[in-house]
Short mmCIF file of C-alpha atoms in Angstrom, two decimals:
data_model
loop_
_atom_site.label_atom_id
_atom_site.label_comp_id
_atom_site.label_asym_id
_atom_site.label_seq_id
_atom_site.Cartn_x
_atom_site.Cartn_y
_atom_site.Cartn_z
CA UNK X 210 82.75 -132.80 -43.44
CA UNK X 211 79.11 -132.76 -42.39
CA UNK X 212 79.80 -129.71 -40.25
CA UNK X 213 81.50 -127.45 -42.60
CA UNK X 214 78.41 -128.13 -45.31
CA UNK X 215 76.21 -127.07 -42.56
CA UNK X 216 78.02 -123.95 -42.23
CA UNK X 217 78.31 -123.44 -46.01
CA UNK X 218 74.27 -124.69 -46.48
CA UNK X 219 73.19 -122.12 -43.45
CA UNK X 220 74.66 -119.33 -45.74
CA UNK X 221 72.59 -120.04 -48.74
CA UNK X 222 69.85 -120.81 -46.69
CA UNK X 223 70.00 -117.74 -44.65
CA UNK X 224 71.63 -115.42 -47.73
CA UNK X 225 74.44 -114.35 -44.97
CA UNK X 226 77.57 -115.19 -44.50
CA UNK X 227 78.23 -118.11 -41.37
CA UNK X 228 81.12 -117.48 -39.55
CA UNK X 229 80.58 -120.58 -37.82
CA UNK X 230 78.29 -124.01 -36.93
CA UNK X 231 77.91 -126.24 -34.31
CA UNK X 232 76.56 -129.53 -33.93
CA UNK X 233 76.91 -132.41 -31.57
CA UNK X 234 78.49 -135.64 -32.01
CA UNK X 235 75.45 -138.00 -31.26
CA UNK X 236 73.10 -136.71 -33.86
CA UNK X 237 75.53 -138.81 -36.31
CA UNK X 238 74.30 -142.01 -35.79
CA UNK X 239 76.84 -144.16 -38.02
CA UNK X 240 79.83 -143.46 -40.04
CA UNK X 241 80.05 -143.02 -43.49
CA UNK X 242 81.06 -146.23 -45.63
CA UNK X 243 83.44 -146.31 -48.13
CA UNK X 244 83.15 -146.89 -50.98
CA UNK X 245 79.20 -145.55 -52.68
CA UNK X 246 76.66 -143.68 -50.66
CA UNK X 247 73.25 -144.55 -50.84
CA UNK X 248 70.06 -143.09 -49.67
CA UNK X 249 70.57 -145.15 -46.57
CA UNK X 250 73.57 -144.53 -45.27
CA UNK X 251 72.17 -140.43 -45.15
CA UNK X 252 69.24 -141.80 -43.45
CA UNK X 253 71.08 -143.99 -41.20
CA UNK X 254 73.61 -141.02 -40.36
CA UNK X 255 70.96 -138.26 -39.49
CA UNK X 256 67.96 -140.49 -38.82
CA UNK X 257 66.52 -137.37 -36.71
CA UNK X 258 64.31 -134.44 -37.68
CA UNK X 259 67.16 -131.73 -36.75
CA UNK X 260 66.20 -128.08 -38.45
CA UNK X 261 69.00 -125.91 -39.94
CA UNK X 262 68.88 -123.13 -37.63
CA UNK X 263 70.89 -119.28 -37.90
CA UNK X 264 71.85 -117.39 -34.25
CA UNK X 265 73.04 -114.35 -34.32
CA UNK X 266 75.99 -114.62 -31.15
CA UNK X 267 78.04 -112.29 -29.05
CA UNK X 268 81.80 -113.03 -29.21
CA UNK X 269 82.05 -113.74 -25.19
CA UNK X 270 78.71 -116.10 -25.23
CA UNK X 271 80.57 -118.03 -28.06
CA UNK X 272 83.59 -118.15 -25.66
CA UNK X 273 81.85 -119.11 -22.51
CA UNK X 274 79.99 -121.65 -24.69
CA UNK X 275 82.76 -123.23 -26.09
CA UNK X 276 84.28 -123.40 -22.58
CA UNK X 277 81.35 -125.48 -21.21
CA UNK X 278 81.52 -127.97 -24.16
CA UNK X 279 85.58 -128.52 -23.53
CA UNK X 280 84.54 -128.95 -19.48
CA UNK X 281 82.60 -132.24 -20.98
CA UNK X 282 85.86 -133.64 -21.85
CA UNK X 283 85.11 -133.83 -25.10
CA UNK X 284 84.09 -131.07 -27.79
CA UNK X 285 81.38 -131.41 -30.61
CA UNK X 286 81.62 -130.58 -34.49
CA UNK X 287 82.54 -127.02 -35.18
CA UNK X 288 83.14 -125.19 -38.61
CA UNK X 289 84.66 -122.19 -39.06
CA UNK X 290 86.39 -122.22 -35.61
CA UNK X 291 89.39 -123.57 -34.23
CA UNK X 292 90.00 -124.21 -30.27
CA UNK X 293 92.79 -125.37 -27.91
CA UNK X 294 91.81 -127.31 -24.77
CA UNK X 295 94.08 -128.63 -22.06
CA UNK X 296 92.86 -130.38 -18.76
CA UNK X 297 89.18 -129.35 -20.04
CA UNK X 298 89.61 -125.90 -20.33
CA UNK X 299 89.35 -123.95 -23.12
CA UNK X 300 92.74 -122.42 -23.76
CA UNK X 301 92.39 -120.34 -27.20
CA UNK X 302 89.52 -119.99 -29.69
CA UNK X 303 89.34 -118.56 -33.01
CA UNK X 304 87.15 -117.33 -35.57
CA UNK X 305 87.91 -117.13 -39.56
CA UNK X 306 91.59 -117.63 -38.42
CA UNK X 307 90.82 -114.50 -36.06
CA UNK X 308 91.11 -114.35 -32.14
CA UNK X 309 86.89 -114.11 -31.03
CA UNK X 310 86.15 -110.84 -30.34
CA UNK X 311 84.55 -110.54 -27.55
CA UNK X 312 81.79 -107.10 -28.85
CA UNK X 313 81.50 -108.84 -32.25
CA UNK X 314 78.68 -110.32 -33.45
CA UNK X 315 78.91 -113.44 -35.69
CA UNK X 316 76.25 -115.81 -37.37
CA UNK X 317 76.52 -119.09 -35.83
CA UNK X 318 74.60 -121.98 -37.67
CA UNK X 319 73.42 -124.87 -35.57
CA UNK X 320 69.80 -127.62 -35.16
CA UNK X 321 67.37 -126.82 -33.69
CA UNK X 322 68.20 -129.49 -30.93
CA UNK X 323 70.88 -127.57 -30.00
CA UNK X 324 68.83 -124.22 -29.23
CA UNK X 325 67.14 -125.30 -25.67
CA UNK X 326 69.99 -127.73 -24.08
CA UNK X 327 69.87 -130.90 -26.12
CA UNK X 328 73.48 -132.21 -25.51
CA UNK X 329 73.92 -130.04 -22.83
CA UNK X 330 74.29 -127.00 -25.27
CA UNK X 331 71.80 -124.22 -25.27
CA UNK X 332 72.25 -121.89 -28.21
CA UNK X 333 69.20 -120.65 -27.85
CA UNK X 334 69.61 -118.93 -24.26
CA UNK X 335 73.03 -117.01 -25.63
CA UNK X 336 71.93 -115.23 -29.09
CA UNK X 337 70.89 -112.06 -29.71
CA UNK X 338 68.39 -113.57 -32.15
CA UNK X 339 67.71 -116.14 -34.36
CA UNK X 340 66.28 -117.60 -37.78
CA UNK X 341 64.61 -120.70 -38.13
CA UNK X 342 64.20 -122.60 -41.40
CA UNK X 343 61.97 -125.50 -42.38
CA UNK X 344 65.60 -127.44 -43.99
CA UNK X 345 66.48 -130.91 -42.63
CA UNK X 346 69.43 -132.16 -41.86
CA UNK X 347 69.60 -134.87 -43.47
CA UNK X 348 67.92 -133.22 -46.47
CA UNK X 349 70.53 -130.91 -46.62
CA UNK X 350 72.93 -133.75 -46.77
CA UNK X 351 70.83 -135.61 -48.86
CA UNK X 352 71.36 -132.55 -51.50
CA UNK X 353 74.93 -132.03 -50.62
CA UNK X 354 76.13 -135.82 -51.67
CA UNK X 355 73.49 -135.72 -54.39
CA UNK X 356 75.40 -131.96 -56.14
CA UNK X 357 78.84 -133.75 -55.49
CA UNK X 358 77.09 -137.19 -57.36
CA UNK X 359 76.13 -134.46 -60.11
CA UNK X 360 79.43 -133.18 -60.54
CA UNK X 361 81.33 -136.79 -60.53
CA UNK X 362 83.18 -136.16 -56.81
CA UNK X 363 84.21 -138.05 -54.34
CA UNK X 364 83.24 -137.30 -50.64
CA UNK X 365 86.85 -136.48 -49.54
CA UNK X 366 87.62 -135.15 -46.27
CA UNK X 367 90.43 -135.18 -44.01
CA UNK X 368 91.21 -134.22 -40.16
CA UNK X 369 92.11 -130.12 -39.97
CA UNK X 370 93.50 -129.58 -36.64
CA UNK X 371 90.42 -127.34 -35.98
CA UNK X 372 90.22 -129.10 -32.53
CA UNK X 373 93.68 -129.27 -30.37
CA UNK X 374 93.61 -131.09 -27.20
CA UNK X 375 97.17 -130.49 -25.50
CA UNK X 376 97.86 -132.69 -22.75
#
């Protein structure tokens, strides 16, 4: 859930379209309860000072990147993508429901942590450029729940298939 707002949040932040996002696993530091969300439980999620971040990112850098995350034996949040991995490998990736073309440029939102190698991931070393914005994380979640509050939703979310791990 968390991803996919970052994705949609980097394109109103950036006034472009993301065709993806990124973020890694251990910068969510507790699940969310059921049940009411307080203030807390954001802060207690994404207790870190991670900055929305755009890259602009060649098709075969997003490949080789995703590659290096499924040789980890385990992959981190993505939006707007969908990969296969067997045996650590990455097997097929996809953009937008689209095979990743390897010439094409897409906007790839991510943290700032993520630019220089934190988690092992180096976003920064692959794009062709990038934007950097003063939004928080957890801000941005902070105003996501907060608009869905607003509107009387729920936080619903369910498991996509966006990551297949074949054995």
């Amino acid at each position: 859930m968390f991803v996919d707002e970052l994705r949609a949040a980097g394109s109103r932040i950036f006034g472009k379209e993301a065709d993806l996002a990124l973020t890694n696993f251990g910068g969510i530091r507790t699940s969310m309860p059921e049940g009411p969300v307080v203030l807390d439980d954001i802060l207690s999620m994404f207790p870190f000072r991670n900055k929305v971040v755009m890259a602009t990112v060649r098709g075969s850098s997003i490949k080789t990147l995703f590659d290096q995350i499924a040789a980890t034996g385990s992959f981190q949040c993505i939006s707007g993508a969908r990969v296969v991995i067997k045996d650590s490998k990455l097997v097929s990736a996809e953009i937008g429901g689209a095979p990743i073309e390897d010439d094409r440029l897409y906007n790839f939102v991510t943290i700032d942590f993520l630019l220089t190698g934190g988690d092992r991931i180096a976003v920064g070393a692959i794009a062709e450029s990038l934007e950097f914005s003063d939004v928080l994380l957890k801000d941005m979640m902070l105003d996501y729940v907060r608009s869905l509050t607003a509107e009387g939703k729920n936080i619903e979310y369910q498991c996509d298939g966006r990551v297949v791990t074949e054995s």
